[in-house]
PDB file of C-alpha atoms in Angstrom:
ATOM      1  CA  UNK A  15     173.434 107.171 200.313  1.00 91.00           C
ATOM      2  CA  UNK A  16     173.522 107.221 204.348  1.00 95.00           C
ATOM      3  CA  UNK A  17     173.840 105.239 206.789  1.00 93.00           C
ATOM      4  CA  UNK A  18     169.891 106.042 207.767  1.00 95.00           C
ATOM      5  CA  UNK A  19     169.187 106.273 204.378  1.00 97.00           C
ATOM      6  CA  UNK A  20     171.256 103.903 201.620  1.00 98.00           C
ATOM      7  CA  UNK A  21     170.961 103.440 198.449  1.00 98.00           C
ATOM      8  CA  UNK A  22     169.058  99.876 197.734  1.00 97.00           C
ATOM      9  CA  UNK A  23     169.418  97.778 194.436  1.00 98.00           C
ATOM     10  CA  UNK A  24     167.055  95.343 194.526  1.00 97.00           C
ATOM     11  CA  UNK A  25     164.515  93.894 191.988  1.00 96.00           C
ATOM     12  CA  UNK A  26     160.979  95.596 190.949  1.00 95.00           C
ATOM     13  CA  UNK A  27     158.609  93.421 192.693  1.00 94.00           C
ATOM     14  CA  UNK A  28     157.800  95.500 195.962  1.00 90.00           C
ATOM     15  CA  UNK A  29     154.974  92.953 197.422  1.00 95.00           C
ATOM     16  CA  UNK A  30     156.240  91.348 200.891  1.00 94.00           C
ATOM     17  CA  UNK A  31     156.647  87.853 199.045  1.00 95.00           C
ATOM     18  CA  UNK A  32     159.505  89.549 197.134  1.00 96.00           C
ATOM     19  CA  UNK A  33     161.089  91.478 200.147  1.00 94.00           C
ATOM     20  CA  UNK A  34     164.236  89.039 200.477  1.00 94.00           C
ATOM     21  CA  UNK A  35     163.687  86.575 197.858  1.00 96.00           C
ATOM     22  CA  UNK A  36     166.573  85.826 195.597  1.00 97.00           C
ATOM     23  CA  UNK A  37     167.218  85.395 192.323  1.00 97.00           C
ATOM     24  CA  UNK A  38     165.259  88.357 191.043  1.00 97.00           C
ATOM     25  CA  UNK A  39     167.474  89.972 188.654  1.00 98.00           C
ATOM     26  CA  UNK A  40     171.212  89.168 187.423  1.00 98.00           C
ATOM     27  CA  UNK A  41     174.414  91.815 188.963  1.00 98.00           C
ATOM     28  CA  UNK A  42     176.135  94.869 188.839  1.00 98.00           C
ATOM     29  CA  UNK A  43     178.869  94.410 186.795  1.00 96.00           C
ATOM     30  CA  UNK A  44     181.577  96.351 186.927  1.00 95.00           C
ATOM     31  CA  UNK A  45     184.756  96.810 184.378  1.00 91.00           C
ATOM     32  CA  UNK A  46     187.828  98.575 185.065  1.00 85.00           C
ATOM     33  CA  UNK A  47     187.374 102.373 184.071  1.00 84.00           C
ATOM     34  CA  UNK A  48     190.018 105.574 185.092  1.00 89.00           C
ATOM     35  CA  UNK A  49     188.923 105.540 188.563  1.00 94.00           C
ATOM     36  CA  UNK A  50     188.223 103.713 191.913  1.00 97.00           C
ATOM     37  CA  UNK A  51     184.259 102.832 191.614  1.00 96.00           C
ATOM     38  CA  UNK A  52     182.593 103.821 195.301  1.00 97.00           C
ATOM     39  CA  UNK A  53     179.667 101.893 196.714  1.00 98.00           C
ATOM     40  CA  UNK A  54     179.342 103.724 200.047  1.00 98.00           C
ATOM     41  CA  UNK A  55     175.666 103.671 202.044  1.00 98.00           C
ATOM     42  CA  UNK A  56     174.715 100.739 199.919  1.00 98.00           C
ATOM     43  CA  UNK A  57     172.356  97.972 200.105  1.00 98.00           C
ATOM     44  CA  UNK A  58     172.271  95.155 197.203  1.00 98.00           C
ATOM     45  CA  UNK A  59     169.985  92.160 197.671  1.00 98.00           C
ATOM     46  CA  UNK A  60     167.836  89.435 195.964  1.00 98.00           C
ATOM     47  CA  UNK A  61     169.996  88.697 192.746  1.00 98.00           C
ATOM     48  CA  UNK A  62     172.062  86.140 190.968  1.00 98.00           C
ATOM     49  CA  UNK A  63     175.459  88.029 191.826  1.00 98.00           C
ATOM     50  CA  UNK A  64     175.890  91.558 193.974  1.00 98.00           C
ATOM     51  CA  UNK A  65     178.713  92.528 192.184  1.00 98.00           C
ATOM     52  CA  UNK A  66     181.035  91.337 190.035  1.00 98.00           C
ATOM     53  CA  UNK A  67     184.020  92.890 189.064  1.00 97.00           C
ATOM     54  CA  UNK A  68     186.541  91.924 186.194  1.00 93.00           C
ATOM     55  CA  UNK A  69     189.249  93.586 184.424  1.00 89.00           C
ATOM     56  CA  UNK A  70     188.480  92.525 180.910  1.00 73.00           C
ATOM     57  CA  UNK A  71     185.523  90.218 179.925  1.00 68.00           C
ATOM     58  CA  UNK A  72     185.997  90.004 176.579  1.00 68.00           C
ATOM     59  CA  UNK A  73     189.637  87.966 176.793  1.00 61.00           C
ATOM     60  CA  UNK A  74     191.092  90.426 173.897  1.00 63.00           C
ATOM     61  CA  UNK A  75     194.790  90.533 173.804  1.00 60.00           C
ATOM     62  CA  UNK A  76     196.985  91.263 176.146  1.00 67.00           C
ATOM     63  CA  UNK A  77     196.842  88.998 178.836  1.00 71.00           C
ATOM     64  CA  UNK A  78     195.333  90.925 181.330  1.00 74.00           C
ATOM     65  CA  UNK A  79     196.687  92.019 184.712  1.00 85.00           C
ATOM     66  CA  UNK A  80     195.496  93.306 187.601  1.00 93.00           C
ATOM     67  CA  UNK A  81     193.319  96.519 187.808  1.00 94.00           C
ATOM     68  CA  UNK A  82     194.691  99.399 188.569  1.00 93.00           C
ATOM     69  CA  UNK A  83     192.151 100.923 190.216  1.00 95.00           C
ATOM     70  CA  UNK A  84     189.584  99.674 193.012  1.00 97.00           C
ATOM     71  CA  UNK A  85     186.475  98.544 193.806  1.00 98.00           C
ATOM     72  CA  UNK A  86     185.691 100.609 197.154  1.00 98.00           C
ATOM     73  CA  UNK A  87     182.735  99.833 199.381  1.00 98.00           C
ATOM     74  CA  UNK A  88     181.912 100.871 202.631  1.00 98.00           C
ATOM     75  CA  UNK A  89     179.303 100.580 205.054  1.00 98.00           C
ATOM     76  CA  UNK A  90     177.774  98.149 202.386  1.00 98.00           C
ATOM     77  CA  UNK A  91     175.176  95.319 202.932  1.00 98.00           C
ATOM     78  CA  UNK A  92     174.911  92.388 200.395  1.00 98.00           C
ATOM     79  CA  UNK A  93     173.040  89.525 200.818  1.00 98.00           C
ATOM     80  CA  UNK A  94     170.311  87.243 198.934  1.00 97.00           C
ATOM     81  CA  UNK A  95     172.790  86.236 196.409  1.00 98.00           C
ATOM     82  CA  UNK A  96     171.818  82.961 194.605  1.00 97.00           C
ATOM     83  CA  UNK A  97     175.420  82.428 193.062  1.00 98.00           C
ATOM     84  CA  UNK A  98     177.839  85.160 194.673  1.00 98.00           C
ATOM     85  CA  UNK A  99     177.933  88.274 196.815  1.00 98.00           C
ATOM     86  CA  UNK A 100     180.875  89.385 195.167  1.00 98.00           C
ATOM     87  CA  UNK A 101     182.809  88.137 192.472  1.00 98.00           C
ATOM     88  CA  UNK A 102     186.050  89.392 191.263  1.00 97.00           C
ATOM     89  CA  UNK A 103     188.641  88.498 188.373  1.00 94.00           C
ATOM     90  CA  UNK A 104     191.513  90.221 188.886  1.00 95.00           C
ATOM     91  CA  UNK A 105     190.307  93.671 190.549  1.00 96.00           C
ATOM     92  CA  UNK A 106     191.531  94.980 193.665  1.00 97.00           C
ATOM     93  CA  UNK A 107     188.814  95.570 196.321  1.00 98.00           C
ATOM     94  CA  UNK A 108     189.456  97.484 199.065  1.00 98.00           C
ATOM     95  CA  UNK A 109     186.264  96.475 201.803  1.00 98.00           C
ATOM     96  CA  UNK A 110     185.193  98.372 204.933  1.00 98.00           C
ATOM     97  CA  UNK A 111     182.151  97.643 207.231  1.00 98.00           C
ATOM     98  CA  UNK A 112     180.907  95.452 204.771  1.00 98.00           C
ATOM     99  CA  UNK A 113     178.675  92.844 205.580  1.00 98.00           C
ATOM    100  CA  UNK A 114     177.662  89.739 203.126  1.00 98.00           C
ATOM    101  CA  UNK A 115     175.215  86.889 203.973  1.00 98.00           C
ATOM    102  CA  UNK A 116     172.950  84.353 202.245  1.00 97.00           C
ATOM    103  CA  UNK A 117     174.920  83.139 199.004  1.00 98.00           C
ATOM    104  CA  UNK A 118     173.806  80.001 197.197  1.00 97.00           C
ATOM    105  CA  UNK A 119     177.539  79.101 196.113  1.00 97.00           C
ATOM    106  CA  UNK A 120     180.029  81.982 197.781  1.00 98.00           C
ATOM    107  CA  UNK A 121     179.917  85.598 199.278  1.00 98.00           C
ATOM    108  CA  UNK A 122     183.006  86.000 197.953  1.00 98.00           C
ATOM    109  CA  UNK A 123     184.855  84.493 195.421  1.00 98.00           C
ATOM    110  CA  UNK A 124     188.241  85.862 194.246  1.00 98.00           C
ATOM    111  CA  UNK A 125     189.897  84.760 190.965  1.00 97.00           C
ATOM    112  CA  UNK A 126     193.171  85.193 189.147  1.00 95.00           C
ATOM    113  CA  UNK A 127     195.090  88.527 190.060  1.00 96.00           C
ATOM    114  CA  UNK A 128     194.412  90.439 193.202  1.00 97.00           C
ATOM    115  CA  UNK A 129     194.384  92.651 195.937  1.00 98.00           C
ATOM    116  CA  UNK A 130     192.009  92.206 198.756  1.00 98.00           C
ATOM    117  CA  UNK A 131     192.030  94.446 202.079  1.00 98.00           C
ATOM    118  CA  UNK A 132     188.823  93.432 204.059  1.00 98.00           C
ATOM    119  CA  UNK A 133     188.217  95.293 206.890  1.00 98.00           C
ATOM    120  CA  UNK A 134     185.830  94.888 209.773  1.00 98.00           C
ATOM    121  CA  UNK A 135     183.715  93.075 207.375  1.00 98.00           C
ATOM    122  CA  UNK A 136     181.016  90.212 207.861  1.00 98.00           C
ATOM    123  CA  UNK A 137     180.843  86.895 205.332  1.00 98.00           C
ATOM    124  CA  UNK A 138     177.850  84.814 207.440  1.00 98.00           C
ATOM    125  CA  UNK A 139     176.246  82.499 204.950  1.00 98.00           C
ATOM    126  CA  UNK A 140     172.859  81.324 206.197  1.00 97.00           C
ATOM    127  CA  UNK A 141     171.905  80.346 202.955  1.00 96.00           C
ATOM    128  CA  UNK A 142     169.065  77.700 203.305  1.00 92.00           C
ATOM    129  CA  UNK A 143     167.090  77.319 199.858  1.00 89.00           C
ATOM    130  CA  UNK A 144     169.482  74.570 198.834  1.00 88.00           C
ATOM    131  CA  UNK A 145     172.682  72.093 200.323  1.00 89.00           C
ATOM    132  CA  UNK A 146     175.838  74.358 199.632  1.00 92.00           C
ATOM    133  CA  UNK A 147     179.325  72.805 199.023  1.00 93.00           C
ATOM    134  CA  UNK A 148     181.066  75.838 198.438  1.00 97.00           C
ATOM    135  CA  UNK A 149     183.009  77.888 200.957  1.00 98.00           C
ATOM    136  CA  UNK A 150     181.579  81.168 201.589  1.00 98.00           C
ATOM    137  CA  UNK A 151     185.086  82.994 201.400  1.00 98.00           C
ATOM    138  CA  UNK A 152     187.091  81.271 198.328  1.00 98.00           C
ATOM    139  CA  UNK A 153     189.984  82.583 196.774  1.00 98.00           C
ATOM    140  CA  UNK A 154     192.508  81.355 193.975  1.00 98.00           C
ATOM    141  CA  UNK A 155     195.407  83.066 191.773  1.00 97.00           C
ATOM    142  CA  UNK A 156     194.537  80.909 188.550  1.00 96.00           C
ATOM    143  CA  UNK A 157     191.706  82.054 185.957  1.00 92.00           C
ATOM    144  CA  UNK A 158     191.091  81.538 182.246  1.00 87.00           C
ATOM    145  CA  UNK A 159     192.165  83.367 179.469  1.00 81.00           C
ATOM    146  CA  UNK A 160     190.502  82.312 176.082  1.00 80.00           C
ATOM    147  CA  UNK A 161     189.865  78.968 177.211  1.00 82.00           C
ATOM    148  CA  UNK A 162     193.558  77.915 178.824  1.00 87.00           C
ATOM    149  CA  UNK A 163     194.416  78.271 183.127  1.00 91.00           C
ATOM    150  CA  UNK A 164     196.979  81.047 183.721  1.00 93.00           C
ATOM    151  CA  UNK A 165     198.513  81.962 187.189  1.00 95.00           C
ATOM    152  CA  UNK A 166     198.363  85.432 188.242  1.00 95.00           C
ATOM    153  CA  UNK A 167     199.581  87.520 191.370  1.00 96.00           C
ATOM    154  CA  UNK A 168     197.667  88.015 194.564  1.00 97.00           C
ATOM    155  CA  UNK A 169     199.637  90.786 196.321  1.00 97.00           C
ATOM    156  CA  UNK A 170     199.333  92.775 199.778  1.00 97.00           C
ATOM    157  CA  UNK A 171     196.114  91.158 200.260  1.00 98.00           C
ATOM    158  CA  UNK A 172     194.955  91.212 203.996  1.00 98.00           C
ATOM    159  CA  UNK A 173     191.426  89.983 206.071  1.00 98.00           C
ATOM    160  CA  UNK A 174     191.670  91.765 209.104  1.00 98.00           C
ATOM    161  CA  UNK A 175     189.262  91.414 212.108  1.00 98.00           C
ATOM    162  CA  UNK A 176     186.767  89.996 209.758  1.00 98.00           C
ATOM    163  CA  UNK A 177     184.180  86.613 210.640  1.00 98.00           C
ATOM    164  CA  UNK A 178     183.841  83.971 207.926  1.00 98.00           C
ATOM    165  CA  UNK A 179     181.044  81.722 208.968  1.00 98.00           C
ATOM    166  CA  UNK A 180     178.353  79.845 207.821  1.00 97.00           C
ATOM    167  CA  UNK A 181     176.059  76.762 207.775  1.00 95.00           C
ATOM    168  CA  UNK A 182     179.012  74.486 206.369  1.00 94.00           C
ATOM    169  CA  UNK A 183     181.842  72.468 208.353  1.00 94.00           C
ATOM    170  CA  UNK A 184     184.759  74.945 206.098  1.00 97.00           C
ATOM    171  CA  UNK A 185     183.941  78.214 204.971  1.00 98.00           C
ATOM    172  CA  UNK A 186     187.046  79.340 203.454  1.00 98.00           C
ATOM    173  CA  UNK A 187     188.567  77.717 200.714  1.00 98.00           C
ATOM    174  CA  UNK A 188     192.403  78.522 199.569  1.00 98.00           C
ATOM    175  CA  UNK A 189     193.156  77.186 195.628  1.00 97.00           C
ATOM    176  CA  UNK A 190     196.519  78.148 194.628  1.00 97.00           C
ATOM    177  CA  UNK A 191     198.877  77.206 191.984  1.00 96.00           C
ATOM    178  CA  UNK A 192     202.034  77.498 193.548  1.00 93.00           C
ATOM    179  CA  UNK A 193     204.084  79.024 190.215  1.00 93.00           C
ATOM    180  CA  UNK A 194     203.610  82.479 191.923  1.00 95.00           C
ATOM    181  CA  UNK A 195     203.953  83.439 195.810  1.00 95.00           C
ATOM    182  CA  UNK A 196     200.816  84.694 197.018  1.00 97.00           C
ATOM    183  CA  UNK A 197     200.737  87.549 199.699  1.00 98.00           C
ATOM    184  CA  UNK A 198     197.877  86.600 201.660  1.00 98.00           C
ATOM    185  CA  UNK A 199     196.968  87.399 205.684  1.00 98.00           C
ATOM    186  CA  UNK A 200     194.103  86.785 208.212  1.00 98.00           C
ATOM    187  CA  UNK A 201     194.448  88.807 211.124  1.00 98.00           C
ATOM    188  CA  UNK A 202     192.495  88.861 213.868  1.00 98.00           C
ATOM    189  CA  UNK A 203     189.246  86.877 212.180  1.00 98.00           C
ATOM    190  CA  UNK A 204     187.190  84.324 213.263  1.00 97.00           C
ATOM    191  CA  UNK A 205     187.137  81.675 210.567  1.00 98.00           C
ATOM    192  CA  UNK A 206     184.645  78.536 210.633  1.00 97.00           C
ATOM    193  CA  UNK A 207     187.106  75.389 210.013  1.00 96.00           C
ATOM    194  CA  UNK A 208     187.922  72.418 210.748  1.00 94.00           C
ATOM    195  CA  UNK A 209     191.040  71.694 212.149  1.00 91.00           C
ATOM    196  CA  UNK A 210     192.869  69.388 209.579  1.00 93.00           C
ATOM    197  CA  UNK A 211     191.416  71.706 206.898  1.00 94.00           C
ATOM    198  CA  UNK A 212     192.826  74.910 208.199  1.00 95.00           C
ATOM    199  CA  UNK A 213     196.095  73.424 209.737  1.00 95.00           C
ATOM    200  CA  UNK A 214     197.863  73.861 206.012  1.00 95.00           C
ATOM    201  CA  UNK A 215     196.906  77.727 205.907  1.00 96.00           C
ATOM    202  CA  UNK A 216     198.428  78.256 209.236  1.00 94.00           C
ATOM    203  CA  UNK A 217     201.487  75.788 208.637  1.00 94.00           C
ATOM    204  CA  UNK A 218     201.949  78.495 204.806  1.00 94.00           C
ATOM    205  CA  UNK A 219     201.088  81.630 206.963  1.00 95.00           C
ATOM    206  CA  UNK A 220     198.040  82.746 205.378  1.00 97.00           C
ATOM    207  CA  UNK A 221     195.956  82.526 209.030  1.00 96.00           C
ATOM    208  CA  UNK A 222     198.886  84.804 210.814  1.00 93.00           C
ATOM    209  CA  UNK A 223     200.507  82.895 213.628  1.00 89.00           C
ATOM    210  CA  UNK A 224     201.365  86.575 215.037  1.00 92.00           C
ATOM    211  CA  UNK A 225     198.289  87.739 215.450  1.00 94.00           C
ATOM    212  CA  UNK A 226     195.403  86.397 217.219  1.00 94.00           C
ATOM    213  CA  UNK A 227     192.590  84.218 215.173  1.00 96.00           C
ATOM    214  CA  UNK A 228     190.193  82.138 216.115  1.00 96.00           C
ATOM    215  CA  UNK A 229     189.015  78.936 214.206  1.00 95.00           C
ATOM    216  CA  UNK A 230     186.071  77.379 214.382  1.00 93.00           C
ATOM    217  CA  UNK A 231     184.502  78.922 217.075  1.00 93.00           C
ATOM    218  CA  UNK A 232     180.979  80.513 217.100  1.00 95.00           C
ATOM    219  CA  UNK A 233     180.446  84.415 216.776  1.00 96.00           C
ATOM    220  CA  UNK A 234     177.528  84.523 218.586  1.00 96.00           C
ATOM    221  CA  UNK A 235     175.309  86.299 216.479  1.00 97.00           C
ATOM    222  CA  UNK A 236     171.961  87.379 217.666  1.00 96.00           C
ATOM    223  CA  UNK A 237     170.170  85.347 215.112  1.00 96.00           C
ATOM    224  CA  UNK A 238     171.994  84.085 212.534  1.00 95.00           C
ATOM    225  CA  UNK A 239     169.319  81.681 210.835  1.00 92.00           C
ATOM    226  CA  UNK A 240     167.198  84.083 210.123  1.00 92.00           C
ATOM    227  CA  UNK A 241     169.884  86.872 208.868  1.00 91.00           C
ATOM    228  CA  UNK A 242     170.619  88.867 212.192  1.00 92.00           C
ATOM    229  CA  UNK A 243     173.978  88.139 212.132  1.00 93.00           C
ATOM    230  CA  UNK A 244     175.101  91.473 214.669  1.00 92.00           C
ATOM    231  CA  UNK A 245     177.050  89.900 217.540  1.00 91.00           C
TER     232      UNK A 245
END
């Protein structure tokens, strides 16, 4: 696609009812192959899940790691999500000029291994069809593997000048199992918190005491009710 022009997934009903309805059809889902897989010029709306992304779905022996290759997207809207934007188990994502909005449970959820760069990228959940207890942003290093928890690495991960907002008092959510150091940074982001809930992730370093951040404050978006979420 291009920027004037992207590529759209959305579902087949074209009427204006349908125009940013969610819940239409189910996700991209995406495997780990012998390359990076490229969304660039993209717009994905109106499903259950964006994307999701996963290493190896079927839980077949071994114990799976990390992927080595990426999920790349750039310049990439998605939004209308009734369970996730994007959803990841143990992929690395690498994330520029992305912008995610309206998710009925997260607009991103990370799982198990990892490595997350996020770039200049947008998580504002206005989501409004039902009361959300989820964080938009959510990340932890334990998943399942045939039924039993394991612990897995999160490594060279950084959010950097990204906005995590939303409708909720805390929209980002850190769940991890301390067996395995996690290398984790926000810099320069503006992160919707409360102050006793975001106090830990500054006292372990994951919000960056050396670089500016600012918690919750508002980013001032033109209209972010109604999904016009440029500053």
């Amino acid at each position: 696609g291009t920027i004037e022009n992207p590529i759209v997934f959305q579902g087949d009903r074209l009427e204006p009812y349908f125009e940013e309805l969610p819940g239409q059809w189910d996700r991209i889902w995406v495997n780990e192959g012998d390359q990076d897989q490229v969304f660039e010029n993209v717009v994905i709306k109106n499903n259950f899940i964006g994307i999701q992304v996963e290493t190896d779905p079927l839980g077949s022996e071994p114990v799976p790691g990390v992927s080595s290759k990426f999920l790349k997207l750039k310049n990439v809207t998605i939004r209308n999500n009734s369970v996730a934007g994007i959803f990841s188990r143990n992929y690395k994502i690498d994330a520029e000029n992305v912008s995610l909005s309206s998710g009925g449970q997260y607009l991103f959820a990370g799982t198990g291994a990892g490595e997350y760069l996020f770039k200049q990228t947008t998580f504002a959940n206005n989501w409004s069809s039902a009361i959300r207890q989820t964080p938009s942003v959510y990340i932890t290093n334990v998943t399942s593997f045939q039924g039993t928890p394991i612990v897995m690495d999160i490594n060279n991960s950084e959010f950097k000048n990204c906005i995590i907002y939303g409708n909720g008092f805390n929209e980002l959510g850190l769940d991890f199992d301390d067996q395995l150091p996690v290398d984790l940074k926000f810099k320069y982001c503006l992160i919707q918190g409360e102050e006793d809930v975001m106090t830990p992730y500054i006292d372990e370093g994951y919000i960056d005491n050396n670089t500016p951040n600012w918690v919750g404050q508002n980013p001032g978006f033109v209209d972010f009710s109604n999904g016009i979420i440029r500053i």
